[in-house]
GROMACS .gro file of C-alpha atoms in nm:
model
   80
    1MET     CA    1  24.920  21.219  16.755
    2PRO     CA    2  24.823  21.155  17.107
    3ASP     CA    3  24.499  21.000  16.991
    4THR     CA    4  24.681  20.734  16.775
    5PHE     CA    5  24.920  20.647  17.065
    6ILE     CA    6  24.615  20.585  17.301
    7LYS     CA    7  24.449  20.382  17.033
    8ASN     CA    8  24.759  20.191  16.956
    9ASN     CA    9  24.855  20.131  17.302
   10LEU     CA   10  24.537  20.113  17.492
   11SER     CA   11  24.641  19.809  17.705
   12ILE     CA   12  24.942  20.003  17.827
   13VAL     CA   13  24.751  20.304  17.922
   14VAL     CA   14  24.483  20.092  18.101
   15SER     CA   15  24.748  19.915  18.288
   16PHE     CA   16  24.914  20.231  18.390
   17ILE     CA   17  24.599  20.364  18.525
   18ILE     CA   18  24.515  20.044  18.718
   19ALA     CA   19  24.867  20.065  18.857
   20VAL     CA   20  24.820  20.419  18.973
   21PHE     CA   21  24.496  20.316  19.134
   22THR     CA   22  24.631  20.001  19.319
   23ALA     CA   23  24.936  20.215  19.439
   24GLY     CA   24  24.688  20.454  19.577
   25GLY     CA   25  24.488  20.193  19.743
   26ILE     CA   26  24.813  20.036  19.876
   27PHE     CA   27  24.918  20.370  20.022
   28ALA     CA   28  24.576  20.416  20.187
   29GLU     CA   29  24.594  20.080  20.343
   30PHE     CA   30  24.937  20.148  20.490
   31THR     CA   31  24.837  20.488  20.621
   32ALA     CA   32  24.538  20.309  20.788
   33LEU     CA   33  24.763  20.051  20.937
   34LYS     CA   34  25.006  20.306  21.073
   35ASN     CA   35  24.717  20.499  21.234
   36GLU     CA   36  24.583  20.185  21.394
   37LEU     CA   37  24.929  20.092  21.501
   38SER     CA   38  24.974  20.433  21.682
   39THR     CA   39  24.645  20.399  21.849
   40VAL     CA   40  24.737  20.052  21.989
   41HIS     CA   41  25.085  20.171  22.099
   42GLU     CA   42  24.913  20.456  22.281
   43ARG     CA   43  24.663  20.219  22.462
   44LEU     CA   44  24.946  19.997  22.535
   45ASP     CA   45  25.145  20.270  22.697
   46LYS     CA   46  24.848  20.383  22.912
   47LYS     CA   47  24.798  19.998  23.031
   48ILE     CA   48  25.156  19.977  23.120
   49ILE     CA   49  25.138  20.270  23.319
   50VAL     CA   50  24.832  20.158  23.500
   51ILE     CA   51  25.003  19.810  23.564
   52SER     CA   52  25.296  19.980  23.715
   53ASN     CA   53  25.085  20.181  23.961
   54ILE     CA   54  24.893  19.869  24.055
   55GLU     CA   55  25.218  19.692  24.114
   56ASP     CA   56  25.339  19.968  24.340
   57ARG     CA   57  25.025  19.971  24.537
   58LEU     CA   58  25.052  19.595  24.572
   59LEU     CA   59  25.404  19.639  24.710
   60LYS     CA   60  25.289  19.890  24.962
   61ILE     CA   61  25.017  19.659  25.074
   62GLU     CA   62  25.238  19.370  25.110
   63LYS     CA   63  25.504  19.574  25.321
   64GLN     CA   64  25.219  19.693  25.549
   65LEU     CA   65  25.081  19.328  25.592
   66GLU     CA   66  25.436  19.229  25.677
   67TYR     CA   67  25.487  19.496  25.909
   68GLU     CA   68  25.163  19.416  26.104
   69ARG     CA   69  25.244  19.039  26.096
   70GLY     CA   70  25.596  19.116  26.257
   71PHE     CA   71  25.435  19.357  26.510
   72LEU     CA   72  25.179  19.104  26.610
   73GLU     CA   73  25.429  18.837  26.645
   74ALA     CA   74  25.660  19.047  26.852
   75ALA     CA   75  25.352  19.144  27.069
   76ASN     CA   76  25.277  18.776  27.120
   77ASN     CA   77  25.630  18.682  27.200
   78ILE     CA   78  25.659  18.967  27.469
   79LYS     CA   79  25.348  18.846  27.652
   80LYS     CA   80  25.477  18.478  27.658
   0.00000   0.00000   0.00000
């Protein structure tokens, strides 16, 4: 009985097998994309932290430069 079903409906069986393998391939591709996206997201988070730290350092340097500029201007005004 099963042999006759397969013989009579060979195209349906082959189509089903192809559909199963295609679904597996698609699932594998989506899994790979998900892993890649997670990796990119982690790297982006690290870069955002580095940029934030650099901005903080730059702000401190700018404050120090403005302080020194103001101090030098005040010292020059006192001498005049």
